[in-house]
mmCIF file of C-alpha atoms in Angstrom:
data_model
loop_
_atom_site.group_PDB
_atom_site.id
_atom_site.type_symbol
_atom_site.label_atom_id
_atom_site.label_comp_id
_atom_site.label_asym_id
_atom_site.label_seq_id
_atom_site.Cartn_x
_atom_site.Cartn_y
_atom_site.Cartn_z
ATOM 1 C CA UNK K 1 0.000 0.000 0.000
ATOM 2 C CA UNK K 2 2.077 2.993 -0.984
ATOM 3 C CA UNK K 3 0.826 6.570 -1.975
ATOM 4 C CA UNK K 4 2.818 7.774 -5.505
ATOM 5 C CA UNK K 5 6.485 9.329 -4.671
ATOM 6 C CA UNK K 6 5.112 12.942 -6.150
ATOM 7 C CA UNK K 7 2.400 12.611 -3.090
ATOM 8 C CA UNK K 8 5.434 14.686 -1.066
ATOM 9 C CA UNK K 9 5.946 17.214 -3.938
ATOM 10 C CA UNK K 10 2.495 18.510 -4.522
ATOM 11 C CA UNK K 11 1.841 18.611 -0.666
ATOM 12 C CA UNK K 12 5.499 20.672 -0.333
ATOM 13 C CA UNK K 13 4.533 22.742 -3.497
ATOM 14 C CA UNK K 14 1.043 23.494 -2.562
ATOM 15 C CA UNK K 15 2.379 24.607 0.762
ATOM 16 C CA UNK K 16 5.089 27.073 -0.613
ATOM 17 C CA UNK K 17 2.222 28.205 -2.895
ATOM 18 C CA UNK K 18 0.292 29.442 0.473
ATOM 19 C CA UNK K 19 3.558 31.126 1.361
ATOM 20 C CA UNK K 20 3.272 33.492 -1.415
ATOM 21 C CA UNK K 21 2.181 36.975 -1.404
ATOM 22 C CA UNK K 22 -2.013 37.186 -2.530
ATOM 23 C CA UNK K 23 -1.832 36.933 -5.725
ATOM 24 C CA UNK K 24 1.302 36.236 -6.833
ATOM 25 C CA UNK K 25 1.969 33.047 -8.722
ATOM 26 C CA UNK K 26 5.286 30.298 -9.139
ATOM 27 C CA UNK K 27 5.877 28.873 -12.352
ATOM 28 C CA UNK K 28 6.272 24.872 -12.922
ATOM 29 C CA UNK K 29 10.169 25.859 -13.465
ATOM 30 C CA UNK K 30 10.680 27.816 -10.414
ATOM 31 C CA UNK K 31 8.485 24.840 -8.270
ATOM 32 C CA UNK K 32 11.094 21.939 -9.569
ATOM 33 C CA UNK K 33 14.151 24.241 -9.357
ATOM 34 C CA UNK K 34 13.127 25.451 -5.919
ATOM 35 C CA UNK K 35 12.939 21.162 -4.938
ATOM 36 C CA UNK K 36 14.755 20.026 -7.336
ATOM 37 C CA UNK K 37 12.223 17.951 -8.815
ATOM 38 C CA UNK K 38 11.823 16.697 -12.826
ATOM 39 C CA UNK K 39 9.814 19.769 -14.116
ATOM 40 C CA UNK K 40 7.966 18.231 -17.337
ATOM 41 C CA UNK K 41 6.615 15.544 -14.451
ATOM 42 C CA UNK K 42 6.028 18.223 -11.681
ATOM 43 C CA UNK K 43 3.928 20.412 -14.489
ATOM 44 C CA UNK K 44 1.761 17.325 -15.149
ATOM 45 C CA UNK K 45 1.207 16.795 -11.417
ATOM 46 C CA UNK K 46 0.232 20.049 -10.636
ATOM 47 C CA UNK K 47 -2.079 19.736 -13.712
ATOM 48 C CA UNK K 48 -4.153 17.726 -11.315
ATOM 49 C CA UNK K 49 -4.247 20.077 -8.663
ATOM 50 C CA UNK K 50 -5.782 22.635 -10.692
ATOM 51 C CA UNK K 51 -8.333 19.980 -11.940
ATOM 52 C CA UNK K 52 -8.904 19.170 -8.448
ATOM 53 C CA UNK K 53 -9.899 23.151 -7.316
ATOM 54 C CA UNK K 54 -6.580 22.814 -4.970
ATOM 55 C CA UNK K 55 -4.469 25.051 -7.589
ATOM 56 C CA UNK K 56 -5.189 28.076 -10.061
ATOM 57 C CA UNK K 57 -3.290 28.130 -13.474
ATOM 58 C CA UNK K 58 -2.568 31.358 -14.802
ATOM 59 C CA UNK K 59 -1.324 32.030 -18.124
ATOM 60 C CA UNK K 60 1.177 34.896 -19.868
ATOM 61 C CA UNK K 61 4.636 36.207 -18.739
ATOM 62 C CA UNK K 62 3.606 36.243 -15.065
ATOM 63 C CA UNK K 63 1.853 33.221 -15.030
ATOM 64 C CA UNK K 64 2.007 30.803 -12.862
ATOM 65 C CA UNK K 65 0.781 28.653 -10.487
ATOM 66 C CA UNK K 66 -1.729 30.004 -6.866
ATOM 67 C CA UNK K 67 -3.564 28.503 -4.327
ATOM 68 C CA UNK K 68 -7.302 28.855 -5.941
ATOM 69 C CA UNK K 69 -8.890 28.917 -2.321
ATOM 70 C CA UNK K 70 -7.530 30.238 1.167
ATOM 71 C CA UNK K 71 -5.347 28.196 2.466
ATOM 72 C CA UNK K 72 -7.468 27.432 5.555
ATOM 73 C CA UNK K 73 -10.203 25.816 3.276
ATOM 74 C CA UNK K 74 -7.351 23.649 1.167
ATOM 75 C CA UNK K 75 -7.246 20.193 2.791
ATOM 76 C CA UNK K 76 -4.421 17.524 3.120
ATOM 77 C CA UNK K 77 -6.847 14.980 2.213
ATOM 78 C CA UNK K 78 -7.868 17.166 -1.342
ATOM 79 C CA UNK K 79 -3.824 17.182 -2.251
ATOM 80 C CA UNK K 80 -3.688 13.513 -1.561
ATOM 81 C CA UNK K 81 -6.672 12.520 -3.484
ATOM 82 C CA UNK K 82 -5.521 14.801 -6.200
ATOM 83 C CA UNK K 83 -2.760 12.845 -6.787
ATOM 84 C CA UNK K 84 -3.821 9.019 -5.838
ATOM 85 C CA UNK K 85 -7.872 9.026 -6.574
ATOM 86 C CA UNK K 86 -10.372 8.141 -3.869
ATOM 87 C CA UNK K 87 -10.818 4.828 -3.801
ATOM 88 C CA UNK K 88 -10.242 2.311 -0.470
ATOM 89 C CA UNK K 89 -7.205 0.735 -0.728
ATOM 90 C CA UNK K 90 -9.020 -1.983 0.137
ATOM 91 C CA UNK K 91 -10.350 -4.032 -2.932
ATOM 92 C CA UNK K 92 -13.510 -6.198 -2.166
ATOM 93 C CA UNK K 93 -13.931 -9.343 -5.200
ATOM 94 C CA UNK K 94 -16.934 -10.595 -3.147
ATOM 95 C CA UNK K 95 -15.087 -14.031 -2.559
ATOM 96 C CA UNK K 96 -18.286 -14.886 0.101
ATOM 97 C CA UNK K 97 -20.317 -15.405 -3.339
ATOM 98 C CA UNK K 98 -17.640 -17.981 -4.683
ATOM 99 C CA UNK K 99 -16.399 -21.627 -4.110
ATOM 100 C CA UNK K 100 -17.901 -24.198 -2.034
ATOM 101 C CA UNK K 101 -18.670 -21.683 0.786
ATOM 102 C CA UNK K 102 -20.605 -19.719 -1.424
ATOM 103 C CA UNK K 103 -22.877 -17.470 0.378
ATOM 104 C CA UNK K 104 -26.711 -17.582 -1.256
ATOM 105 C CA UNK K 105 -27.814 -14.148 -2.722
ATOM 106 C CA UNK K 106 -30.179 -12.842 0.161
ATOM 107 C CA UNK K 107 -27.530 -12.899 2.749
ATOM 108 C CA UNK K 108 -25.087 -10.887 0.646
ATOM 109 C CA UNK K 109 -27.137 -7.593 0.253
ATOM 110 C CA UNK K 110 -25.730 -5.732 2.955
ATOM 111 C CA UNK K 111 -21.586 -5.432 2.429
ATOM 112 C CA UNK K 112 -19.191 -7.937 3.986
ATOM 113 C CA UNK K 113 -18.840 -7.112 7.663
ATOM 114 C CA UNK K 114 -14.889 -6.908 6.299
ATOM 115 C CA UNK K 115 -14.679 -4.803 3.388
ATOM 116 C CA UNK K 116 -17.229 -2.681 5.977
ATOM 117 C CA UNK K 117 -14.642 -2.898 8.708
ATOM 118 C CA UNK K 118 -11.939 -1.919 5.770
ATOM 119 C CA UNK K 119 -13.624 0.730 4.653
ATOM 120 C CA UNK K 120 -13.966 2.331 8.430
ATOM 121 C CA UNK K 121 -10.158 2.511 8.623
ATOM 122 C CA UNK K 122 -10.044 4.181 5.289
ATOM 123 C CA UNK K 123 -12.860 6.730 6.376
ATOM 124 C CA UNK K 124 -10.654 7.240 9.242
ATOM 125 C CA UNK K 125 -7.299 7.518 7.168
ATOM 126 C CA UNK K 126 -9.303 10.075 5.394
ATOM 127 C CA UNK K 127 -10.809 12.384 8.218
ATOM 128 C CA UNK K 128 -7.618 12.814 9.604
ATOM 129 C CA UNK K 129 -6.061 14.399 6.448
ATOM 130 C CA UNK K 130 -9.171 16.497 6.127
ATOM 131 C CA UNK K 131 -8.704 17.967 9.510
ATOM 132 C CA UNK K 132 -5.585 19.164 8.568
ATOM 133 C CA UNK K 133 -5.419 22.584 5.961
ATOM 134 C CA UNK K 134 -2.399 24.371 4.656
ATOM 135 C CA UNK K 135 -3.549 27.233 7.052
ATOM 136 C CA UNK K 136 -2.559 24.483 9.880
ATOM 137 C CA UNK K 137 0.251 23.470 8.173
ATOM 138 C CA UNK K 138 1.683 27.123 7.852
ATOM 139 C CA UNK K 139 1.167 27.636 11.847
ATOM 140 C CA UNK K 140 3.653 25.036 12.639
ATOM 141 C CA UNK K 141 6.660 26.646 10.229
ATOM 142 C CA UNK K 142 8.734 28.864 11.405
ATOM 143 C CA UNK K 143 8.048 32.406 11.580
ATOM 144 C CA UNK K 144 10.553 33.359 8.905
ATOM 145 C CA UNK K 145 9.754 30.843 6.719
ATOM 146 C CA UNK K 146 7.166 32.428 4.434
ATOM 147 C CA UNK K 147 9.797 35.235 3.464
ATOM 148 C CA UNK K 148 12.495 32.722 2.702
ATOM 149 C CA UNK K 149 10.134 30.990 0.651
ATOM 150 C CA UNK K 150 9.115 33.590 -1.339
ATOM 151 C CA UNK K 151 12.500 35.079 -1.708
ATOM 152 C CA UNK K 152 14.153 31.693 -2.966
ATOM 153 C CA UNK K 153 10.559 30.336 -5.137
ATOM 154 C CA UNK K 154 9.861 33.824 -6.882
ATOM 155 C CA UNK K 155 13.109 35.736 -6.386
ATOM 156 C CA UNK K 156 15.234 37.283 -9.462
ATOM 157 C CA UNK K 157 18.343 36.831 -7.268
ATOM 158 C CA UNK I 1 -2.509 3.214 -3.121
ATOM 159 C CA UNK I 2 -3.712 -0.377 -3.057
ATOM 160 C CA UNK I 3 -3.502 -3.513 -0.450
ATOM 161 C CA UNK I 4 -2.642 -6.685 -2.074
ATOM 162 C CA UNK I 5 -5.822 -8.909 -3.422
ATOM 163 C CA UNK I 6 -4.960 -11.817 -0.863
ATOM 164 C CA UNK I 7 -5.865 -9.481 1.892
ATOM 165 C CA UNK I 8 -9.060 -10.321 1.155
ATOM 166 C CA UNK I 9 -8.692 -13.931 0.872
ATOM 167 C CA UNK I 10 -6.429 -13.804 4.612
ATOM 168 C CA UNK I 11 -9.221 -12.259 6.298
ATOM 169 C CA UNK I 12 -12.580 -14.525 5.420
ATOM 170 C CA UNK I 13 -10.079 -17.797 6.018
ATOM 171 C CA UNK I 14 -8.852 -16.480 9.016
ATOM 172 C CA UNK I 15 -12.628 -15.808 10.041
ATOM 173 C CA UNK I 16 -13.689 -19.098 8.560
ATOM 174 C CA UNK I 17 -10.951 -20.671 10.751
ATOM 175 C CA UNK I 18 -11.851 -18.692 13.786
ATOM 176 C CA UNK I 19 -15.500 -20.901 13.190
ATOM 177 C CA UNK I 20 -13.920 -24.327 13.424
ATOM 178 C CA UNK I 21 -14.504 -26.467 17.028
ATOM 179 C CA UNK I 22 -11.462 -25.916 19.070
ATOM 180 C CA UNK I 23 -8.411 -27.480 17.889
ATOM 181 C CA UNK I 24 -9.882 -28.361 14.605
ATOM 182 C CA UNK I 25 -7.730 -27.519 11.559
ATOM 183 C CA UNK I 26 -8.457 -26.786 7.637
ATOM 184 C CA UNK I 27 -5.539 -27.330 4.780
ATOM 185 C CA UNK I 28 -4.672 -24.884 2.486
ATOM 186 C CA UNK I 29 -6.686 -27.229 -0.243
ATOM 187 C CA UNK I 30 -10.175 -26.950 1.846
ATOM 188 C CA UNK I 31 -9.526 -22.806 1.979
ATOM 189 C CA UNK I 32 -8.872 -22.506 -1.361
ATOM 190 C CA UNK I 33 -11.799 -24.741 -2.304
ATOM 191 C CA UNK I 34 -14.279 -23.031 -0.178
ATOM 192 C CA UNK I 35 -13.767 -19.942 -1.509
ATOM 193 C CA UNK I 36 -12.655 -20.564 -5.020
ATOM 194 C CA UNK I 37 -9.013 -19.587 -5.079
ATOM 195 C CA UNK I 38 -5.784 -20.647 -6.431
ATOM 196 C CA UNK I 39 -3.951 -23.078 -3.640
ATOM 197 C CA UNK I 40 -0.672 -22.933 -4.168
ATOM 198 C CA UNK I 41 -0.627 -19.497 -4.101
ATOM 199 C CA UNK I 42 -2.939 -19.045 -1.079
ATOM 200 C CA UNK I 43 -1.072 -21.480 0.804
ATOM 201 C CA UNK I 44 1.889 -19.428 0.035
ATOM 202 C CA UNK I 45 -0.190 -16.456 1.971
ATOM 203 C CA UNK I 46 -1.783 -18.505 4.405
ATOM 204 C CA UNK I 47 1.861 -19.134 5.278
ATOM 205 C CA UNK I 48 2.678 -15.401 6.281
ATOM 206 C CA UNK I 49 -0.232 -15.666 8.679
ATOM 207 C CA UNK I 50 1.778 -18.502 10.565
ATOM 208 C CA UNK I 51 4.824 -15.946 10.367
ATOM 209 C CA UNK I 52 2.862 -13.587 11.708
ATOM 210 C CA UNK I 53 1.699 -15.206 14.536
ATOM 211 C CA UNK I 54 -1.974 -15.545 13.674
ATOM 212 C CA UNK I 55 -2.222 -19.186 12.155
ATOM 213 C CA UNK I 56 -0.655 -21.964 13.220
ATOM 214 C CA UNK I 57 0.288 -24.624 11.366
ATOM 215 C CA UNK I 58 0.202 -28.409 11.952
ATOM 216 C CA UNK I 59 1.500 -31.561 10.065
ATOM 217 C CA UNK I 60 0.342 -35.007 9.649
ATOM 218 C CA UNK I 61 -2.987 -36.781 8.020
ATOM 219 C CA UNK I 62 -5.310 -34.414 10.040
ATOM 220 C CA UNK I 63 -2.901 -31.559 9.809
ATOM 221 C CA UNK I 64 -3.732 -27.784 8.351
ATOM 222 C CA UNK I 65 -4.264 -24.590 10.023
ATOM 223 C CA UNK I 66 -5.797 -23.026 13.280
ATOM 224 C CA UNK I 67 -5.888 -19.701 14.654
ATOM 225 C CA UNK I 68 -2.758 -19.632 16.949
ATOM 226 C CA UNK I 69 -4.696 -17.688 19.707
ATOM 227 C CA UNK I 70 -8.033 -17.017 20.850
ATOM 228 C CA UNK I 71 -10.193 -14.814 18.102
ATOM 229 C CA UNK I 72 -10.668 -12.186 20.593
ATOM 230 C CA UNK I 73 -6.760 -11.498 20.075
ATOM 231 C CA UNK I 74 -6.105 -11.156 16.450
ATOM 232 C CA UNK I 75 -6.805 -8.276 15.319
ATOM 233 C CA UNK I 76 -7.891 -7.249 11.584
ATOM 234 C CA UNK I 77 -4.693 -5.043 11.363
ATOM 235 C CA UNK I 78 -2.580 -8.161 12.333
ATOM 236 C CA UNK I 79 -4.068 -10.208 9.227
ATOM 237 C CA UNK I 80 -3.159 -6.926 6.866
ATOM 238 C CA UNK I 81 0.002 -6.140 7.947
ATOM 239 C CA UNK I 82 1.044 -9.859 7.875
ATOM 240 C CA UNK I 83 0.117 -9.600 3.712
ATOM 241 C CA UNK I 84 1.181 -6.149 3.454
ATOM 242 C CA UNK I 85 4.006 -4.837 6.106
ATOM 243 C CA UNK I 86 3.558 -2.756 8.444
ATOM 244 C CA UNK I 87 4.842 0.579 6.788
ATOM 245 C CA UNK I 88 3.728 3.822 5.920
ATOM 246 C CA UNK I 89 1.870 4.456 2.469
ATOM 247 C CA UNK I 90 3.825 7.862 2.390
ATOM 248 C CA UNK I 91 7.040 8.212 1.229
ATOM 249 C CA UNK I 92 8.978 11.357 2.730
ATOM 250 C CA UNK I 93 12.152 11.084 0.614
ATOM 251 C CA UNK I 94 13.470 14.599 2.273
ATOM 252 C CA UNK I 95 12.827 17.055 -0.466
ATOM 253 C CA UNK I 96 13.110 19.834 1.874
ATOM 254 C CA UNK I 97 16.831 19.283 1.894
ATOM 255 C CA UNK I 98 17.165 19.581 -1.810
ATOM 256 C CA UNK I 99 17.284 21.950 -4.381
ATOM 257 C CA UNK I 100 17.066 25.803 -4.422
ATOM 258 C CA UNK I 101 14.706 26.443 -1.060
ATOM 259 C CA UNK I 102 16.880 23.404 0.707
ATOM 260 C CA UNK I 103 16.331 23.867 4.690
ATOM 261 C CA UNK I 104 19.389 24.190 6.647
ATOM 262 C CA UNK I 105 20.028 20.898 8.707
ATOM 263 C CA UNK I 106 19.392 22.621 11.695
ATOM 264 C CA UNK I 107 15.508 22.841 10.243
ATOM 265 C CA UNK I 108 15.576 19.088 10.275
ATOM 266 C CA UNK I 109 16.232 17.545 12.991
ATOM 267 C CA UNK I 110 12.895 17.482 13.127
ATOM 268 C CA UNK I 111 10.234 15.111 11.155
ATOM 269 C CA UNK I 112 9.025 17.585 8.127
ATOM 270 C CA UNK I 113 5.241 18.584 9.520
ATOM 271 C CA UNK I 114 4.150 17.171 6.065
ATOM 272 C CA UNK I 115 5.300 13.381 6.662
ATOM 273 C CA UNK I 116 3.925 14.148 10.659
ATOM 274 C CA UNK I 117 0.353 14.361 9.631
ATOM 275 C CA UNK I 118 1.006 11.643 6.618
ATOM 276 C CA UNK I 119 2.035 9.636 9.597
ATOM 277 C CA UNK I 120 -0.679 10.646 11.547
ATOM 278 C CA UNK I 121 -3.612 9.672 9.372
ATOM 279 C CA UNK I 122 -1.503 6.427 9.196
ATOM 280 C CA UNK I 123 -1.647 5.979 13.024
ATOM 281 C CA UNK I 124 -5.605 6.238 12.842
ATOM 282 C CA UNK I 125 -5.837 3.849 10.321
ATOM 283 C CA UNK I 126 -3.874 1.147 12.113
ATOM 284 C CA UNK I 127 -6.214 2.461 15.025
ATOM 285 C CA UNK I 128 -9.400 1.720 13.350
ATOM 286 C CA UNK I 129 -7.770 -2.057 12.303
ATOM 287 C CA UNK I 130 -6.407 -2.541 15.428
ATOM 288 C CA UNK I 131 -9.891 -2.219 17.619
ATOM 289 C CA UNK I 132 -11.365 -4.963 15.924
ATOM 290 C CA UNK I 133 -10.875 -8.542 16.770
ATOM 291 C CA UNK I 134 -12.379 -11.425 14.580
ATOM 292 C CA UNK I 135 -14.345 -12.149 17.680
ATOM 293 C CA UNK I 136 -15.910 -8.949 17.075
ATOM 294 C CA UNK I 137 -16.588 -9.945 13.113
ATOM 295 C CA UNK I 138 -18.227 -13.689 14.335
ATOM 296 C CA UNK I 139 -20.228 -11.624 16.512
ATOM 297 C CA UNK I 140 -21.786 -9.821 13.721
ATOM 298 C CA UNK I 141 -22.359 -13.204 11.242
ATOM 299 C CA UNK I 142 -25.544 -14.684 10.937
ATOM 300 C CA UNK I 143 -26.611 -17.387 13.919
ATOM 301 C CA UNK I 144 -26.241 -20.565 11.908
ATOM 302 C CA UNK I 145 -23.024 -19.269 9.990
ATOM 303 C CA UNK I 146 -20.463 -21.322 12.045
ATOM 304 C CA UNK I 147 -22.329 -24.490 11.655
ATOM 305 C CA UNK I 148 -22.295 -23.902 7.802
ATOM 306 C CA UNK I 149 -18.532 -22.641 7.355
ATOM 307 C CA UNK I 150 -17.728 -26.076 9.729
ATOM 308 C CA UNK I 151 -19.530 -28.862 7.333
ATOM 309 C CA UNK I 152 -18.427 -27.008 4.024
ATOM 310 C CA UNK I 153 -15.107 -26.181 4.593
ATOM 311 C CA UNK I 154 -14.112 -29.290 6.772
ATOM 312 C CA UNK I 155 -16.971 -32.029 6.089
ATOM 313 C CA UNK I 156 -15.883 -35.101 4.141
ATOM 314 C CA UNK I 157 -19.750 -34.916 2.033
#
C-alpha cells in the first residue's frame, strides 16, 4: 500500500504556494528548481491540482501557479486525493459469493462485515487528512519561513 | 494506493478458521476450495499468517491450520500487515533538503510537519484495524453461519 512518490511534492509545493504573497503566482520551473524535482513531471502533477480546485493556473509572462482557495479551506486529504484518486485501498472481489462456501444471494445484500470494517479505517485515514489545511500546516513553520520561501521560489536573485 | 488482493482472501479464512470447534484444523486445499481460489498461491499467503503469529500450522494426516490464539486477540490489522508490512503508504524522501529552497540541517532535525500528519492519518488507520478482533466480526455473522462454514469447509460430504 504505498501513496505515488510525487504525493510529497504537490503537498510541499502546494504549501510554498500558500507562502506566497495574494496573488502572486510560481511557475512549474521555479516549483522543480526550488525542490529540485523533474519539471515536465512536476507540471503534469500540478495539472491535477488545478483539476482538483486545490491550484489556479494562470497564463502569460507572469503566469504561474496560486492557491485557488484560502489556504485554511485547502485540505491535506484534497492534495492527496488529487494525486492518488479516492478509492479504499481496500479491494472487495466478493469471494463470500464464490467456491464451495458460497454465500446464497439474500444474505449478501448488505456489504461484507470486512470490506465494511476496511472501509472504516479508510474513512478514518481520510478524516484525519481532512482535519488538517495548509492554514494548519503554515502555523507550525517557522516564523521566517514564508519570506524565505518567497525570496528563494519567486526571487530574481 | 492499493492492499494486495490476498488481503481479502487472509481475512474470510482467518474468520472461517476462527468458526472451526477448538483445535480443529483446515488445509490450504479446503480454503482454497471453499472460496474458489488458487492453492498454491494461497497457501503461500496462508503461510505469512503462521509468520505472523496468527495461524498456526500443523503436520500429519489431520494436519492444516488453526488460529494460533483465541479470536478475541487477532486483530484485523494483524491479518493486513502480515500480507502487506507494516509501513507507511507515504514516502517522505526529504525534499526539503534539496534543491534551491533546501532547509538548513538545523531545520531538520525534526520530522518535516508534512510526513507528521502523513504519519498521523496512518496511526488512525492502524487504530481503526487494530480495535477490531475477529471475535468482534463472528459476533456480527448470521446465527447458523459457524455451523455452515464447519460442514463445508471441513466435512468429508
Amino acid at each position: 500500500m504505498k501513496l505515488p512518490v510525487s504525493t510529497e511534492w504537490l503537498l510541499h509545493c502546494a504549501t510554498s504556494l500558500a507562502q506566497l504573497e495574494p496573488g502572486a503566482t510560481a511557475s512549474a520551473a521555479q516549483l522543480a528548481d526550488y525542490y529540485d524535482l523533474p519539471a515536465p513531471y512536476l507540471a503534469k502533477q500540478l495539472q491535477a491540482l488545478v483539476r482538483a480546485g486545490v491550484l489556479s493556473a494562470t497564463t502569460g509572462p507572469r503566469g504561474g501557479f496560486r492557491l485557488a482557495r484560502a489556504a485554511s479551506e485547502i485540505t491535506l486529504l484534497q492534495i492527496v486525493e488529487a494525486v492518488d484518486g479516492a478509492s479504499t485501498p481496500y479491494e472487495c472481489r466478493e469471494i463470500r459469493r464464490q467456491g464451495r462456501g458460497a454465500l446464497p444471494p439474500e444474505e449478501c445484500r448488505s456489504i461484507c462485515v470486512l470490506a465494511e470494517k476496511m472501509a472504516g479505517a479508510h474513512r478514518a485515514w481520510r478524516a484525519s487528512l481532512a482535519d488538517v489545511s495548509l492554514a494548519d500546516i503554515l502555523a507550525e513553520l517557522s516564523a521566517h519561513a514564508p519570506e524565505r520561501t518567497r525570496s528563494r521560489l519567486t526571487g530574481r536573485t
